[in-house]
mmCIF file of C-alpha atoms in Angstrom:
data_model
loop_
_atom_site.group_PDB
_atom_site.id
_atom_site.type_symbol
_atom_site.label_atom_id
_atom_site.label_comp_id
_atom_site.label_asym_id
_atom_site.label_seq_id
_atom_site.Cartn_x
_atom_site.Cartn_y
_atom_site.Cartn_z
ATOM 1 C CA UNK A 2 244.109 260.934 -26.247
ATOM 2 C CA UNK A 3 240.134 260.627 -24.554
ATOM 3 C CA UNK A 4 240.536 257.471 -25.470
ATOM 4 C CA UNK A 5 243.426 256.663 -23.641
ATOM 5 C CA UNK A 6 242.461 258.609 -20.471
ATOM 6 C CA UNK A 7 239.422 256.700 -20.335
ATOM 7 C CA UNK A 8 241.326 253.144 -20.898
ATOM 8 C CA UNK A 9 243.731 254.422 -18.324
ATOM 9 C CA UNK A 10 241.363 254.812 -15.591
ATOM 10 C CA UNK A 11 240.190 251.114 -15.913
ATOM 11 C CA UNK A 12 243.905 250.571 -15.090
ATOM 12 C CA UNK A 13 244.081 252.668 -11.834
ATOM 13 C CA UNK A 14 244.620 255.765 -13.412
ATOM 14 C CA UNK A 15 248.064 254.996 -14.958
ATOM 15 C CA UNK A 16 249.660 253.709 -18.546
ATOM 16 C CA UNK A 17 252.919 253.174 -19.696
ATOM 17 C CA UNK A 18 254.965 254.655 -22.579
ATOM 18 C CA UNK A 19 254.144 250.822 -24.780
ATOM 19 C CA UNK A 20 250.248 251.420 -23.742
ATOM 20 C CA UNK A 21 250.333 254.729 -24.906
ATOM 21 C CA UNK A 22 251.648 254.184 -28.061
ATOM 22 C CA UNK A 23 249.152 251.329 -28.936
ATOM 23 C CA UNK A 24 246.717 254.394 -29.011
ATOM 24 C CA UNK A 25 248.508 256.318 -31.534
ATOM 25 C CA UNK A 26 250.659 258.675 -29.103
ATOM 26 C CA UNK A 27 254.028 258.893 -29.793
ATOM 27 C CA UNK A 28 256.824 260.278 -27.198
ATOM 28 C CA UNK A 29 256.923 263.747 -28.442
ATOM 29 C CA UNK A 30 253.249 263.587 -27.977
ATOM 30 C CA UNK A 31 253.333 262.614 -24.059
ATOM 31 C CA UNK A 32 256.087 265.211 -23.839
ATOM 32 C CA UNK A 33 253.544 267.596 -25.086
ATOM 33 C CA UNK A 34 250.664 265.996 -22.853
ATOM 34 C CA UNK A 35 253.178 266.505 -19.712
ATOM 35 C CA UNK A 36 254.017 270.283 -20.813
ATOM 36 C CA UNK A 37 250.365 270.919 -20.801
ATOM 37 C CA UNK A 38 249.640 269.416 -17.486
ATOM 38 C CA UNK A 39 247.319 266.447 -19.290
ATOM 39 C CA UNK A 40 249.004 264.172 -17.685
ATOM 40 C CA UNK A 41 251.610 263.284 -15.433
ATOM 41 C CA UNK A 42 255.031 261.298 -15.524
ATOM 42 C CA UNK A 43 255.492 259.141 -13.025
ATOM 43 C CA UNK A 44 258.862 257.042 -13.643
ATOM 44 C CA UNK A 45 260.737 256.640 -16.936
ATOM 45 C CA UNK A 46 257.993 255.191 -19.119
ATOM 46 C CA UNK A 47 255.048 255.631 -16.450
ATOM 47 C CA UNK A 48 252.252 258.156 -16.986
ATOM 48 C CA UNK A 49 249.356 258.890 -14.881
ATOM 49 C CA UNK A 50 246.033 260.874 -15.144
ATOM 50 C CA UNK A 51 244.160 263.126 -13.010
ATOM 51 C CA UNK A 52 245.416 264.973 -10.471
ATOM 52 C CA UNK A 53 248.293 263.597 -8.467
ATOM 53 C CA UNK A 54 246.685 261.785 -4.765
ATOM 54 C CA UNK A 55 247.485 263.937 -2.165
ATOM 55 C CA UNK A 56 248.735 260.902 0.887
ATOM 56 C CA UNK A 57 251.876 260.166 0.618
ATOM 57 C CA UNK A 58 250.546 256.320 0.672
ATOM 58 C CA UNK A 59 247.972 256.953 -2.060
ATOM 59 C CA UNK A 60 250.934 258.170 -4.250
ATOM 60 C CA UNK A 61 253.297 255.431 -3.812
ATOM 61 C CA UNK A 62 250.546 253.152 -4.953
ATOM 62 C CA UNK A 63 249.859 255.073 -7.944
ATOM 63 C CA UNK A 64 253.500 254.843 -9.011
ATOM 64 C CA UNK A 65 253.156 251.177 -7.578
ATOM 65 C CA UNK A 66 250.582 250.873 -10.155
ATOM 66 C CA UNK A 67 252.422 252.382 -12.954
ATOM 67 C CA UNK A 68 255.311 249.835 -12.451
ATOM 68 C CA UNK A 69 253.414 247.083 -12.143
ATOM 69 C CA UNK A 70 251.963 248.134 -15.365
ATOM 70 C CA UNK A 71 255.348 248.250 -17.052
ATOM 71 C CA UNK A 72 256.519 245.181 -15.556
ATOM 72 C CA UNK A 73 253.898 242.501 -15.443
ATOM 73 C CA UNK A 74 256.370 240.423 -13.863
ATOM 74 C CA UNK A 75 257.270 242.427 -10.881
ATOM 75 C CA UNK A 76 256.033 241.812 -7.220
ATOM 76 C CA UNK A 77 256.001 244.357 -4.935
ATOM 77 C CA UNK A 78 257.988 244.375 -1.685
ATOM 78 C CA UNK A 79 259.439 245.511 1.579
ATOM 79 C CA UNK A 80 257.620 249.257 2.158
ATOM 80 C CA UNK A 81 255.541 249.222 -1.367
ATOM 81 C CA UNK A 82 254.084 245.691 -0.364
ATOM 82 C CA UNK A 83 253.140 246.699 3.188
ATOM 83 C CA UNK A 84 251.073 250.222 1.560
ATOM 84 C CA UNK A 85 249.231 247.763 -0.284
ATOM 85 C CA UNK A 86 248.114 245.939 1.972
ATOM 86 C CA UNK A 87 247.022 248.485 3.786
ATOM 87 C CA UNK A 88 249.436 248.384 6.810
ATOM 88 C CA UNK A 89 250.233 251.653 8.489
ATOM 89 C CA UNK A 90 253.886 252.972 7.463
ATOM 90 C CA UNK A 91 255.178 255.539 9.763
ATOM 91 C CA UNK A 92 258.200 258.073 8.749
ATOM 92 C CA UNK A 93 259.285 255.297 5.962
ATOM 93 C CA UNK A 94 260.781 257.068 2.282
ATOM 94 C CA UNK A 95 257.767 256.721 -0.600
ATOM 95 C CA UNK A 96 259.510 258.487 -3.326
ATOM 96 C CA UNK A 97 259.983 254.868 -4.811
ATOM 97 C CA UNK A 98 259.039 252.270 -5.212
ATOM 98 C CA UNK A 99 260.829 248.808 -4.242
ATOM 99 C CA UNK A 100 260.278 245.566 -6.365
ATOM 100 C CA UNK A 101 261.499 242.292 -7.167
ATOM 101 C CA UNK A 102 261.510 240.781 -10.452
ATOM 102 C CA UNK A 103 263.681 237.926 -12.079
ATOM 103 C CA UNK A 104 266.728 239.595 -12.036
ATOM 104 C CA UNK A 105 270.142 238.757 -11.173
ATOM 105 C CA UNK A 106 271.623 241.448 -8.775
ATOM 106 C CA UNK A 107 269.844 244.614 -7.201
ATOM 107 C CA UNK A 108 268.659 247.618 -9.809
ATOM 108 C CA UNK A 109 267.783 251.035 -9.575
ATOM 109 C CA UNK A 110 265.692 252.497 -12.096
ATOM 110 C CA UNK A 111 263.913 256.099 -12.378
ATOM 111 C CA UNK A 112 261.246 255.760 -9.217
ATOM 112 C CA UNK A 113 261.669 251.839 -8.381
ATOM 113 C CA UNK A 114 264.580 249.786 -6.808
ATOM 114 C CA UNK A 115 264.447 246.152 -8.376
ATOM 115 C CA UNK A 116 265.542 243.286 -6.439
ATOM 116 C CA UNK A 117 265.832 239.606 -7.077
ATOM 117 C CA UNK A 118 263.255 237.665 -6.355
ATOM 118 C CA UNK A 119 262.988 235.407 -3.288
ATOM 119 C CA UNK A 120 263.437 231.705 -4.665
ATOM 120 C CA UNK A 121 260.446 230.424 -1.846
ATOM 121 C CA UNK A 122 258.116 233.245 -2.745
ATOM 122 C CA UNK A 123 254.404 233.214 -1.577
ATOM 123 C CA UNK A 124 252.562 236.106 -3.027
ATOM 124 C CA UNK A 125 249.449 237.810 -2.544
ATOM 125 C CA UNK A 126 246.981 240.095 -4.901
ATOM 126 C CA UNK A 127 245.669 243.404 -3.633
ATOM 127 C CA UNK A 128 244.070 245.576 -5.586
ATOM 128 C CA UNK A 129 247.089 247.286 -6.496
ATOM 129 C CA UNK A 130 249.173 244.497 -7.939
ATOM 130 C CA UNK A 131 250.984 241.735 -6.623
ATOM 131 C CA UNK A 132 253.046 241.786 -3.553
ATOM 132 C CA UNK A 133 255.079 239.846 -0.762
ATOM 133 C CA UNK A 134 253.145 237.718 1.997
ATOM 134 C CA UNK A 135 252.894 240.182 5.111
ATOM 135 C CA UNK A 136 255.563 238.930 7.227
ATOM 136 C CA UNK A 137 258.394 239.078 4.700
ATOM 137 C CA UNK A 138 257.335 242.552 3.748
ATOM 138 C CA UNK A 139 256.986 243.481 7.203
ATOM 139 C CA UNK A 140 260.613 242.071 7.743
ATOM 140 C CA UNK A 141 261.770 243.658 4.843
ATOM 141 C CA UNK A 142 260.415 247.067 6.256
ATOM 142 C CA UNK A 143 262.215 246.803 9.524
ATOM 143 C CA UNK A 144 265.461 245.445 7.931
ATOM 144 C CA UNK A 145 265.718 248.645 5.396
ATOM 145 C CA UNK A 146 264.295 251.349 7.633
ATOM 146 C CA UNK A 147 264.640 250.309 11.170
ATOM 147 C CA UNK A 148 263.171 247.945 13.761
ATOM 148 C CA UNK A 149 260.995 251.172 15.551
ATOM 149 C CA UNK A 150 259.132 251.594 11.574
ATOM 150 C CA UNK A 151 258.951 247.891 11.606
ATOM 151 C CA UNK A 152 256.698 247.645 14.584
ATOM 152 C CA UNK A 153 254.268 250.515 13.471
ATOM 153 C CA UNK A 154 253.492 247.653 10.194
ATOM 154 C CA UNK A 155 253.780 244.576 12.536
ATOM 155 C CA UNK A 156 251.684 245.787 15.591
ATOM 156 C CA UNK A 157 248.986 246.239 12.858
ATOM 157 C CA UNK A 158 249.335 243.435 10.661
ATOM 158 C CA UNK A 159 249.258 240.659 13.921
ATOM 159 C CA UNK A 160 246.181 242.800 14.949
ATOM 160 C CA UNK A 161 244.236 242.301 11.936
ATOM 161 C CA UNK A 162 245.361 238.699 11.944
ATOM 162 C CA UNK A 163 247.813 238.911 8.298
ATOM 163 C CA UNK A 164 250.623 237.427 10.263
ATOM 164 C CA UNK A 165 251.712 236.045 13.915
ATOM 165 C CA UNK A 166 254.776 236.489 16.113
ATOM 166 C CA UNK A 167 255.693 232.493 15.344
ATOM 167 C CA UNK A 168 255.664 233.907 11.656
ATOM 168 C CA UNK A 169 257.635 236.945 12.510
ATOM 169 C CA UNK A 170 260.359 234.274 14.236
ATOM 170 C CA UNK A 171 260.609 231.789 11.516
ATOM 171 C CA UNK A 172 261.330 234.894 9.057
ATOM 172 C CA UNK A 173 264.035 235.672 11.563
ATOM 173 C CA UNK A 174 265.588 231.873 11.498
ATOM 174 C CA UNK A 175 264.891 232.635 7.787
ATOM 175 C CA UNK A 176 267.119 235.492 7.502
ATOM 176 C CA UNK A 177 269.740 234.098 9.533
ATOM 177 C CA UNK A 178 273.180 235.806 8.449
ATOM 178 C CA UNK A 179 271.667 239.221 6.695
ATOM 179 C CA UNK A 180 273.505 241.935 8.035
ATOM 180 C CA UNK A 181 270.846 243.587 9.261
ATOM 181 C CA UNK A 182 269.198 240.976 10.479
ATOM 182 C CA UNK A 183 268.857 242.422 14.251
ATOM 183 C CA UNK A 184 266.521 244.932 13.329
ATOM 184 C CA UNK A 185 264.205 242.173 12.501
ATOM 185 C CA UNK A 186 265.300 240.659 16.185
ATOM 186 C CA UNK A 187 264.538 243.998 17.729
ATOM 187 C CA UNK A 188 261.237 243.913 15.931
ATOM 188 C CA UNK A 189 260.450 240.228 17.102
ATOM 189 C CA UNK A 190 260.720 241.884 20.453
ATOM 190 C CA UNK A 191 258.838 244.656 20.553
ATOM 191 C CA UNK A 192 256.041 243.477 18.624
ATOM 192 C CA UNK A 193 252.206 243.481 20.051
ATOM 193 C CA UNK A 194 248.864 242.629 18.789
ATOM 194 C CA UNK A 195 247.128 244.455 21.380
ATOM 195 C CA UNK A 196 248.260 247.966 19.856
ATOM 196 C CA UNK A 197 245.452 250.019 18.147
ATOM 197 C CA UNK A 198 246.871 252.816 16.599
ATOM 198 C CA UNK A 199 250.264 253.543 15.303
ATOM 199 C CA UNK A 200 250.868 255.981 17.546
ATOM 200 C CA UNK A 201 250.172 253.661 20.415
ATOM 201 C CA UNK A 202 253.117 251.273 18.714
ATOM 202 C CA UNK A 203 255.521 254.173 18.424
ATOM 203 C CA UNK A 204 254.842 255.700 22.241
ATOM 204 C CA UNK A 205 255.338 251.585 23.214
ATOM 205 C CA UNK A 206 258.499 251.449 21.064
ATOM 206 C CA UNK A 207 259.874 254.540 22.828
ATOM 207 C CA UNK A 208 259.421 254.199 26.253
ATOM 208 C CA UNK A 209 260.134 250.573 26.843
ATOM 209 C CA UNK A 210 263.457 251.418 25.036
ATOM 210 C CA UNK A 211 263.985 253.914 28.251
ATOM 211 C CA UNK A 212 263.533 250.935 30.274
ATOM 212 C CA UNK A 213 259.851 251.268 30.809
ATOM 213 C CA UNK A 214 258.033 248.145 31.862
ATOM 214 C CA UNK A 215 254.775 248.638 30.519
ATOM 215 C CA UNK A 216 250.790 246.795 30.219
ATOM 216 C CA UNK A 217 249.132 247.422 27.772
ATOM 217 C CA UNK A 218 245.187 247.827 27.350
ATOM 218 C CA UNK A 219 244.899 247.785 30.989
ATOM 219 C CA UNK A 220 241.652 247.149 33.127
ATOM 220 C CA UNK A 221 240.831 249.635 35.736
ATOM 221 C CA UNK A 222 237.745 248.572 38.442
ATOM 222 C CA UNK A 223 236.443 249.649 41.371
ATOM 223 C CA UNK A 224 235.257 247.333 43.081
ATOM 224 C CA UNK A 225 233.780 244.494 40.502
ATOM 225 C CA UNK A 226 232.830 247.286 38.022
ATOM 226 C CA UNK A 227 235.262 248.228 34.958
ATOM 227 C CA UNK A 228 235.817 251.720 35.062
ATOM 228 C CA UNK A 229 237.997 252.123 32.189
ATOM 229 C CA UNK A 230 240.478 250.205 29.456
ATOM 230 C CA UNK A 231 243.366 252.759 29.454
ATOM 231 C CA UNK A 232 246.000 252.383 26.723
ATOM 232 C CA UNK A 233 249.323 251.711 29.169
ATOM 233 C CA UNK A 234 249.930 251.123 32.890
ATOM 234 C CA UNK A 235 253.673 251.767 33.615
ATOM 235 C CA UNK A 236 254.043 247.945 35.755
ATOM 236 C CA UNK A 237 254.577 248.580 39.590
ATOM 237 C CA UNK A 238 252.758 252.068 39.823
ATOM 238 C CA UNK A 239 249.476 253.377 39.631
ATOM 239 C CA UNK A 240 250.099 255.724 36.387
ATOM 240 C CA UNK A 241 248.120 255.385 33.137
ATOM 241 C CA UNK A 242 249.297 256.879 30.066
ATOM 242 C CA UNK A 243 246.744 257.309 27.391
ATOM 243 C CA UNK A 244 247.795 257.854 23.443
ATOM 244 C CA UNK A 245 246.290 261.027 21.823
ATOM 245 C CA UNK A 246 243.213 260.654 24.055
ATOM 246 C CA UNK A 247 241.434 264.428 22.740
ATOM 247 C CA UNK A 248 242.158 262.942 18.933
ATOM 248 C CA UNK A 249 240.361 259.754 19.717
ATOM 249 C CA UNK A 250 236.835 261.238 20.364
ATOM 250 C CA UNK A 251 237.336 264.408 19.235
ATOM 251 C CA UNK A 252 234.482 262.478 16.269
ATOM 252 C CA UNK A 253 231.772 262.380 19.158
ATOM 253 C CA UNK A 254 231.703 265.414 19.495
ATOM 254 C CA UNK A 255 231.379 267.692 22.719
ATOM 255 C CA UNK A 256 229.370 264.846 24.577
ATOM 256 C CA UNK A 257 232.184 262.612 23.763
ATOM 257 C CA UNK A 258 234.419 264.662 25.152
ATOM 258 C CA UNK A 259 232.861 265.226 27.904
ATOM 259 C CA UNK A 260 232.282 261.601 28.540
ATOM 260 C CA UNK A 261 236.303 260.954 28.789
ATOM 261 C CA UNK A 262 236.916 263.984 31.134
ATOM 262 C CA UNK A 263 234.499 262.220 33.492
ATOM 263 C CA UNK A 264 236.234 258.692 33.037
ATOM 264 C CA UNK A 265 239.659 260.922 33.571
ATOM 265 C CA UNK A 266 238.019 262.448 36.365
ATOM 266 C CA UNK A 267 236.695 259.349 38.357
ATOM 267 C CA UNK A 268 240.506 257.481 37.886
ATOM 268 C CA UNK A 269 242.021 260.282 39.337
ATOM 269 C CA UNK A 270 239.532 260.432 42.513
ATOM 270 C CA UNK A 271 240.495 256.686 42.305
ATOM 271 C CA UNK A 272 244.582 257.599 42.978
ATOM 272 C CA UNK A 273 245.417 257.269 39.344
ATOM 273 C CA UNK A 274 248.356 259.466 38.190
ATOM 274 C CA UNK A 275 247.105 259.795 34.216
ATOM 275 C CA UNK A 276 248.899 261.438 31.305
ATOM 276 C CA UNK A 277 248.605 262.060 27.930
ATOM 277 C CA UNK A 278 250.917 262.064 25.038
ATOM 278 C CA UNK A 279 249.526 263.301 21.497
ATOM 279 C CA UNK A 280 250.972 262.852 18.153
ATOM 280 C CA UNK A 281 252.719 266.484 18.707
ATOM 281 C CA UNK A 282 255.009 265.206 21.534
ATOM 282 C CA UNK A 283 256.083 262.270 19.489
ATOM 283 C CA UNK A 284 258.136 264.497 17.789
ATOM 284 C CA UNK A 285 260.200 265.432 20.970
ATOM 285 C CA UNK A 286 260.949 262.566 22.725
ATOM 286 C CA UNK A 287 262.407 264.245 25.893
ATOM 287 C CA UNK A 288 259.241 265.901 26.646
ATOM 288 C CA UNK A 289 257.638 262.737 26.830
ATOM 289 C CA UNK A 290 260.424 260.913 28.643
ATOM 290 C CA UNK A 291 260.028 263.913 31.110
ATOM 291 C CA UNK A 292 256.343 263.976 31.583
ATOM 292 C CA UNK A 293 256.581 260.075 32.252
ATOM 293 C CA UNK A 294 259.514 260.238 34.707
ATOM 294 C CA UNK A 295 257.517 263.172 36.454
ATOM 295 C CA UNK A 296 254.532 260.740 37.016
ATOM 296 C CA UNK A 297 256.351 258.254 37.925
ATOM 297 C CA UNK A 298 258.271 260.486 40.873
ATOM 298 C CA UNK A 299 254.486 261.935 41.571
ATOM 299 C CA UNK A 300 253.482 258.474 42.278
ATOM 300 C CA UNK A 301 256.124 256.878 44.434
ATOM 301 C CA UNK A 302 255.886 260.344 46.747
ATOM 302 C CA UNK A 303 252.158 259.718 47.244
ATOM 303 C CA UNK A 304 252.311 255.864 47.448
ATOM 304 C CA UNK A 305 255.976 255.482 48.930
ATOM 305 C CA UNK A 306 255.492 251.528 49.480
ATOM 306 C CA UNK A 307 254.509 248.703 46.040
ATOM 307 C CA UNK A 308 252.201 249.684 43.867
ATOM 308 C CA UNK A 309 248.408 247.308 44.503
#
């Protein structure tokens, strides 16, 4: 069994019920390895070593592996491709893994769901396996699990320059007719490069779905001198909302926090109205839509005529 660990590692950490018995271990003796906690079952026929990752992500690509392993054919897809690539996934199910293979009609098996393959497929190689080019994974994201988890992978991917909006809208032509297809359209939409974080994509996604007009990465100056790059103005006010500002520098330290209360300081003694919204209040949505609509009202009594 050493000797399969240690050829197991060389594959990721993970071997399949075939592999295993090439080393002499039969399936009573992997039931035996499980029972003892020598190893771990991933899917029907996938096995992994060590202990299990403890990301979400980082275990969906071990399974990912593990398939992939078992089916040397398979390219991953949708959610499973975009993990791999190393695109931020944001309240999307990991449990299992989705693949498409040369098969006929849709599959489920123990941990994956198997689709056909697409006939036009481009593919890339990660260092997990095989997967989808970025845009039709991305696509694929929205389409199963919503245009808002869509844009958390998109914002990211057209940042680090894996796809672009023209290759978000000829996916769209592409998938003309899919029932689903308008949560790719809703993604097309809402899509931005400029966004730096996913919580910066999911705060976008949420207010301008209230109606919010927002700019994003906006300039601040007195005078000809920048003052600050905040992370949204709402359009036609002077309020600046900032994304999980403490978070951002909590890294630097007490001099780096100390440095942002100063810039905080010096936009408010420059009529700024600035809030902050943290991961935390992501999670209630009317606290945030309140503490927005409260700037807002702060702003027009102070400055009752157009924002400059």
């Amino acid at each position: 069994m050493d000797q399969l660990f240690d050829w197991a590692k060389h594959q990721g950490g993970v071997f399949t019920t075939r592999q295993a018995a090439r080393h002499g271990l039969d399936a009573d003796a992997l039931t035996m390895a499980v029972d003892r906690a020598l190893v771990r079952r991933l899917a029907q026929g996938v096995y992994a070593v060590g202990e299990a990752p403890k990301r979400a992500e980082e275990r969906h690509l071990e399974l990912c592996r593990g398939l992939l392993a078992r089916h040397p054919d398979a390219v991953l897809a949708g959610r499973s491709a975009v993990v791999a690539l190393g695109l931020p996934v944001w309240d999307v199910p990991l449990a299992t893994a989705l693949m498409q293979r040369p098969v006929q009609r849709q599959v489920r098996r123990t941990g994956a769901e198997i689709r056909p393959l697409d006939p036009d497929a481009v593919t890339l190689y990660t260092e997990t396996g095989r997967v989808q080019q970025t845009v039709r994974a991305v696509a694929q994201l929205a389409i199963d699990h919503g245009a808002a988890r869509g844009v958390v992978a998109a914002d990211a991917a057209l940042r680090r320059g894996l796809m672009t909006v023209a290759d978000v809208a000829e996916e769209l032509v592409r998938r003309a007719g899919h029932p689903r297809v308008q949560q790719l359209a809703a993604l097309h939409r809402m899509c931005d490069a400029t966004a730096e974080s996913p919580g910066e994509s999911r705060l976008r996604v949420l207010l301008t779905g209230w109606g919010f007009v927002l700019e994003p990465q906006f300039v601040i100056r007195d005078g000809d001198r920048v003052v600050a790059r905040v992370d949204f103005r709402v359009a036609g006010t002077r309020v600046l909302i900032e994304f999980d500002g403490l978070v951002k520098y909590r890294d630097g330290g007490a001099d780096a926090l100390a440095r942002e209360k100063r810039r905080e300081d010096r936009l408010r003694a420059l009529g700024w109205v600035v809030i902050r919204v943290t991961w935390r209040d992501l999670e209630n949505p009317a606290k945030v839509l309140a503490l927005v609509r409260q700037a807002v009202a702060q702003d027009a009594v102070r400055r009752p005529s157009a924002a400059g």
